[in-house]
Amino acid sequence: MFQTGLVRFNPKDKTFRHFPLPADINNAEAQQTMVQPRQSHVDGKVWATEIGRQVILRLDLASGKYDMVDPFKFMPEGTNHSPYGLAADERNNLFLMDFGDEVIARMDAKSLETTIYPTPSPRSRPRRTMRDAQGRLWFAEYAANKIAMFDPAKETFREWNVATPYSYPYDVYLDKSGELWAGSMSTDRVLRMTPATGKAVEYLLPRQTNVRRVYVDDRTTPVSFWVGSNHGASIVKVTPLD
């Protein structure tokens, strides 16, 4: 995050390549996060956030050149915005969560033009995200105590309340059976929900965990939920018994 640029590791020959920031944007506040290289094979571009300036960086792998784009430059003055979770579609168009406010933004891969989609819940502070096989975006609405889905094809949202108040969900993961998993930073509960019915169950973890990034292993039956214990120097696995 504070190493002034992006780095690519090649597991085949065990080599690193550093893509340094240019001198004009490399200062003490520069902080790169949320690297999104998954669709870089489409156009040779990698997305990331630049937290020090609250903008988006786009790296050209061939030249090492960075574009810096403010997706919120046309938003009303007096509002705070913070690009956070990123997901790229099959054409490497970027979707980003605005953790500082209440919107999702879509940035066109060619023109870099940005389209803004406000969430139904005000001041929702969307964070993290994952894109499923249908192209839908699943994300946490941290301040609204909800989890949500945005369908870019229909430009529509759906939201589901988290049963336990003040859970502040952080991240989400949709498993192979269509169940949605999330975790709470504050209650140390893992949420498992069926979006089609809204039916949900919560699993209380054995100790303070401070859930952040979550992951579901779809290779097991039933699936396995994994999370790092941010307060316990351990990794936690949750396996449903039903």
CSV table of C-alpha atoms in Angstrom, one decimal:
chain,number,residue,atom,x,y,z
A,1,MET,CA,0.0,0.0,0.0
A,2,PHE,CA,2.8,2.4,0.7
A,3,GLN,CA,5.4,1.0,-1.7
A,4,THR,CA,4.7,3.5,-4.4
A,5,GLY,CA,3.3,1.4,-7.2
A,6,LEU,CA,2.0,-2.0,-8.2
A,7,VAL,CA,3.9,-5.2,-8.3
A,8,ARG,CA,3.3,-8.4,-10.4
A,9,PHE,CA,4.6,-11.8,-9.3
A,10,ASN,CA,5.1,-14.5,-11.9
A,11,PRO,CA,4.8,-17.9,-10.2
A,12,LYS,CA,6.3,-19.7,-13.3
A,13,ASP,CA,9.8,-18.2,-12.9
A,14,LYS,CA,9.3,-16.7,-9.4
A,15,THR,CA,10.1,-13.2,-10.5
A,16,PHE,CA,8.7,-9.8,-9.5
A,17,ARG,CA,8.1,-6.8,-11.7
A,18,HIS,CA,7.6,-3.4,-10.1
A,19,PHE,CA,5.5,-0.7,-11.8
A,20,PRO,CA,6.5,2.5,-9.9
A,21,LEU,CA,4.4,5.5,-9.7
A,22,PRO,CA,5.6,8.5,-11.7
A,23,ALA,CA,7.3,11.2,-9.7
A,24,ASP,CA,4.5,13.7,-10.0
A,25,ILE,CA,2.1,11.6,-8.0
A,26,ASN,CA,4.6,9.7,-5.7
A,27,ASN,CA,4.4,11.6,-2.4
A,28,ALA,CA,4.0,10.7,1.3
A,29,GLU,CA,0.2,10.3,0.9
A,30,ALA,CA,0.3,7.9,-2.1
A,31,GLN,CA,-1.4,4.7,-1.2
A,32,GLN,CA,-2.5,2.0,-3.7
A,33,THR,CA,-5.1,-0.6,-2.8
A,34,MET,CA,-7.7,-2.9,-4.3
A,35,VAL,CA,-5.7,-4.1,-7.3
A,36,GLN,CA,-7.9,-5.5,-10.0
A,37,PRO,CA,-5.9,-7.3,-12.7
A,38,ARG,CA,-8.3,-10.1,-13.5
A,39,GLN,CA,-9.3,-8.8,-16.9
A,40,SER,CA,-6.0,-7.3,-17.9
A,41,HIS,CA,-5.7,-9.9,-20.7
A,42,VAL,CA,-8.4,-8.0,-22.5
A,43,ASP,CA,-6.6,-4.7,-23.0
A,44,GLY,CA,-3.4,-4.9,-21.0
A,45,LYS,CA,-4.7,-2.6,-18.3
A,46,VAL,CA,-4.8,-3.0,-14.5
A,47,TRP,CA,-7.1,-1.0,-12.2
A,48,ALA,CA,-6.3,0.1,-8.6
A,49,THR,CA,-7.4,2.8,-6.1
A,50,GLU,CA,-5.2,5.7,-5.0
A,51,ILE,CA,-6.4,6.3,-1.5
A,52,GLY,CA,-4.2,9.4,-0.9
A,53,ARG,CA,-6.2,11.2,-3.6
A,54,GLN,CA,-9.4,9.2,-3.5
A,55,VAL,CA,-9.1,8.5,-7.3
A,56,ILE,CA,-8.7,5.5,-9.6
A,57,LEU,CA,-5.4,4.5,-11.2
A,58,ARG,CA,-5.2,2.5,-14.4
A,59,LEU,CA,-1.9,0.9,-15.3
A,60,ASP,CA,-0.8,0.1,-18.8
A,61,LEU,CA,1.3,-3.0,-18.4
A,62,ALA,CA,3.2,-2.6,-21.7
A,63,SER,CA,4.4,1.0,-21.1
A,64,GLY,CA,4.2,1.2,-17.3
A,65,LYS,CA,2.2,4.4,-17.6
A,66,TYR,CA,-0.5,5.3,-15.1
A,67,ASP,CA,-3.7,7.2,-15.8
A,68,MET,CA,-5.3,8.9,-12.8
A,69,VAL,CA,-9.0,9.4,-13.0
A,70,ASP,CA,-11.5,11.0,-10.5
A,71,PRO,CA,-14.8,9.2,-11.0
A,72,PHE,CA,-16.6,11.7,-8.8
A,73,LYS,CA,-15.4,15.0,-10.2
A,74,PHE,CA,-18.9,15.8,-11.5
A,75,MET,CA,-20.6,15.0,-8.2
A,76,PRO,CA,-22.1,17.9,-6.0
A,77,GLU,CA,-19.6,19.8,-3.9
A,78,GLY,CA,-19.6,19.1,-0.2
A,79,THR,CA,-20.0,15.3,-0.6
A,80,ASN,CA,-17.2,12.9,0.4
A,81,HIS,CA,-16.3,10.0,-1.9
A,82,SER,CA,-13.9,7.2,-1.5
A,83,PRO,CA,-13.3,4.5,-4.2
A,84,TYR,CA,-13.1,1.1,-2.5
A,85,GLY,CA,-14.1,-2.4,-3.7
A,86,LEU,CA,-13.4,-3.0,-7.4
A,87,ALA,CA,-14.7,-5.5,-10.0
A,88,ALA,CA,-14.1,-5.6,-13.7
A,89,ASP,CA,-16.4,-7.1,-16.3
A,90,GLU,CA,-15.5,-9.2,-19.4
A,91,ARG,CA,-14.5,-6.0,-21.3
A,92,ASN,CA,-12.5,-4.7,-18.4
A,93,ASN,CA,-15.0,-2.0,-17.6
A,94,LEU,CA,-14.6,-1.1,-14.0
A,95,PHE,CA,-17.3,-1.1,-11.3
A,96,LEU,CA,-16.3,0.5,-8.0
A,97,MET,CA,-17.9,0.9,-4.6
A,98,ASP,CA,-18.0,4.4,-3.1
A,99,PHE,CA,-17.3,3.7,0.6
A,100,GLY,CA,-17.4,7.5,1.4
A,101,ASP,CA,-21.0,7.9,0.3
A,102,GLU,CA,-23.8,5.8,-1.3
A,103,VAL,CA,-23.1,5.1,-4.9
A,104,ILE,CA,-21.7,2.5,-7.3
A,105,ALA,CA,-19.8,3.8,-10.3
A,106,ARG,CA,-19.1,2.2,-13.7
A,107,MET,CA,-16.0,3.4,-15.5
A,108,ASP,CA,-15.8,2.7,-19.3
A,109,ALA,CA,-12.6,0.9,-20.2
A,110,LYS,CA,-12.1,2.9,-23.4
A,111,SER,CA,-13.4,6.4,-22.7
A,112,LEU,CA,-13.0,6.4,-18.9
A,113,GLU,CA,-16.4,8.0,-18.7
A,114,THR,CA,-18.2,7.3,-15.4
A,115,THR,CA,-21.8,6.5,-14.8
A,116,ILE,CA,-23.1,6.8,-11.2
A,117,TYR,CA,-25.8,4.6,-9.6
A,118,PRO,CA,-27.1,5.6,-6.2
A,119,THR,CA,-28.0,2.8,-3.8
A,120,PRO,CA,-31.6,2.6,-2.6
A,121,SER,CA,-30.5,3.2,1.0
A,122,PRO,CA,-29.0,6.6,1.7
A,123,ARG,CA,-25.5,6.8,3.2
A,124,SER,CA,-25.1,3.1,2.7
A,125,ARG,CA,-21.3,3.3,2.3
A,126,PRO,CA,-20.9,0.2,0.0
A,127,ARG,CA,-17.7,-1.7,0.4
A,128,ARG,CA,-15.9,-4.7,-1.1
A,129,THR,CA,-17.7,-6.5,-4.0
A,130,MET,CA,-17.7,-9.7,-6.1
A,131,ARG,CA,-19.0,-10.2,-9.6
A,132,ASP,CA,-20.9,-13.5,-10.2
A,133,ALA,CA,-21.2,-15.6,-13.4
A,134,GLN,CA,-24.3,-13.6,-14.5
A,135,GLY,CA,-22.4,-10.3,-14.2
A,136,ARG,CA,-24.2,-9.1,-11.1
A,137,LEU,CA,-22.3,-7.3,-8.3
A,138,TRP,CA,-22.8,-8.4,-4.7
A,139,PHE,CA,-21.5,-6.1,-2.0
A,140,ALA,CA,-21.9,-5.0,1.6
A,141,GLU,CA,-23.8,-1.8,2.6
A,142,TYR,CA,-21.7,-1.2,5.7
A,143,ALA,CA,-23.5,1.8,7.2
A,144,ALA,CA,-27.0,0.7,6.2
A,145,ASN,CA,-26.5,-2.7,7.9
A,146,LYS,CA,-27.5,-4.5,4.7
A,147,ILE,CA,-26.1,-6.6,1.9
A,148,ALA,CA,-27.0,-5.8,-1.6
A,149,MET,CA,-26.9,-6.8,-5.3
A,150,PHE,CA,-26.6,-4.5,-8.4
A,151,ASP,CA,-27.5,-5.9,-11.8
A,152,PRO,CA,-25.7,-3.8,-14.5
A,153,ALA,CA,-27.8,-5.3,-17.3
A,154,LYS,CA,-31.0,-4.1,-15.7
A,155,GLU,CA,-29.5,-1.2,-13.7
A,156,THR,CA,-31.4,-2.3,-10.7
A,157,PHE,CA,-30.6,-3.0,-7.0
A,158,ARG,CA,-31.8,-5.4,-4.4
A,159,GLU,CA,-31.1,-5.1,-0.7
A,160,TRP,CA,-31.4,-7.4,2.3
A,161,ASN,CA,-31.3,-6.4,6.0
A,162,VAL,CA,-28.8,-8.1,8.3
A,163,ALA,CA,-30.8,-9.4,11.3
A,164,THR,CA,-28.4,-8.3,14.0
A,165,PRO,CA,-28.3,-4.5,14.5
A,166,TYR,CA,-24.9,-2.8,14.2
A,167,SER,CA,-23.3,-5.7,12.3
A,168,TYR,CA,-21.6,-3.4,9.8
A,169,PRO,CA,-21.1,-6.1,7.2
A,170,TYR,CA,-17.7,-5.8,5.5
A,171,ASP,CA,-17.5,-8.3,2.6
A,172,VAL,CA,-19.7,-10.8,0.8
A,173,TYR,CA,-19.3,-14.0,-1.2
A,174,LEU,CA,-21.9,-15.8,-3.3
A,175,ASP,CA,-21.4,-19.6,-3.2
A,176,LYS,CA,-22.1,-22.3,-5.9
A,177,SER,CA,-25.6,-22.9,-4.6
A,178,GLY,CA,-26.6,-19.3,-4.7
A,179,GLU,CA,-26.3,-18.6,-1.0
A,180,LEU,CA,-24.7,-15.4,0.1
A,181,TRP,CA,-22.1,-15.2,2.9
A,182,ALA,CA,-21.0,-12.1,4.8
A,183,GLY,CA,-19.2,-11.3,8.1
A,184,SER,CA,-19.5,-8.6,10.7
A,185,MET,CA,-16.7,-6.5,12.0
A,186,SER,CA,-18.4,-5.7,15.3
A,187,THR,CA,-20.5,-8.8,16.3
A,188,ASP,CA,-18.2,-11.6,15.2
A,189,ARG,CA,-21.1,-13.3,13.4
A,190,VAL,CA,-21.0,-15.0,10.0
A,191,LEU,CA,-24.1,-14.5,7.9
A,192,ARG,CA,-25.4,-17.1,5.5
A,193,MET,CA,-28.4,-16.0,3.5
A,194,THR,CA,-30.6,-17.3,0.6
A,195,PRO,CA,-31.3,-14.2,-1.5
A,196,ALA,CA,-34.3,-15.8,-3.3
A,197,THR,CA,-36.2,-16.2,0.0
A,198,GLY,CA,-34.4,-13.9,2.4
A,199,LYS,CA,-34.0,-16.8,4.9
A,200,ALA,CA,-30.8,-16.3,6.9
A,201,VAL,CA,-28.8,-17.9,9.7
A,202,GLU,CA,-25.9,-16.4,11.7
A,203,TYR,CA,-22.9,-18.3,13.2
A,204,LEU,CA,-21.3,-16.8,16.2
A,205,LEU,CA,-17.5,-17.2,16.0
A,206,PRO,CA,-15.7,-18.6,19.1
A,207,ARG,CA,-13.8,-15.4,19.9
A,208,GLN,CA,-13.3,-11.8,18.8
A,209,THR,CA,-12.4,-11.9,15.2
A,210,ASN,CA,-13.1,-8.5,13.5
A,211,VAL,CA,-14.1,-10.1,10.2
A,212,ARG,CA,-12.7,-8.4,7.0
A,213,ARG,CA,-12.2,-10.3,3.7
A,214,VAL,CA,-14.3,-13.5,3.5
A,215,TYR,CA,-13.9,-16.5,1.1
A,216,VAL,CA,-16.0,-19.5,0.4
A,217,ASP,CA,-14.4,-22.7,-0.9
A,218,ASP,CA,-17.0,-24.2,-3.4
A,219,ARG,CA,-14.9,-27.4,-3.9
A,220,THR,CA,-16.2,-28.9,-0.7
A,221,THR,CA,-19.6,-30.3,0.1
A,222,PRO,CA,-21.0,-28.5,1.9
A,223,VAL,CA,-19.1,-25.4,1.1
A,224,SER,CA,-16.5,-24.1,3.5
A,225,PHE,CA,-16.4,-20.5,4.8
A,226,TRP,CA,-13.0,-19.0,5.6
A,227,VAL,CA,-11.9,-15.8,7.2
A,228,GLY,CA,-8.8,-14.4,8.9
A,229,SER,CA,-9.1,-13.6,12.6
A,230,ASN,CA,-7.9,-10.1,12.6
A,231,HIS,CA,-7.7,-10.1,16.4
A,232,GLY,CA,-6.5,-13.6,16.9
A,233,ALA,CA,-3.6,-14.4,14.7
A,234,SER,CA,-5.5,-17.4,13.2
A,235,ILE,CA,-7.6,-18.5,10.3
A,236,VAL,CA,-11.2,-19.5,11.0
A,237,LYS,CA,-13.2,-22.1,9.0
A,238,VAL,CA,-17.0,-22.4,9.3
A,239,THR,CA,-18.7,-25.6,7.9
A,240,PRO,CA,-22.5,-25.7,7.9
A,241,LEU,CA,-23.9,-29.0,9.2
A,242,ASP,CA,-27.2,-29.0,7.3
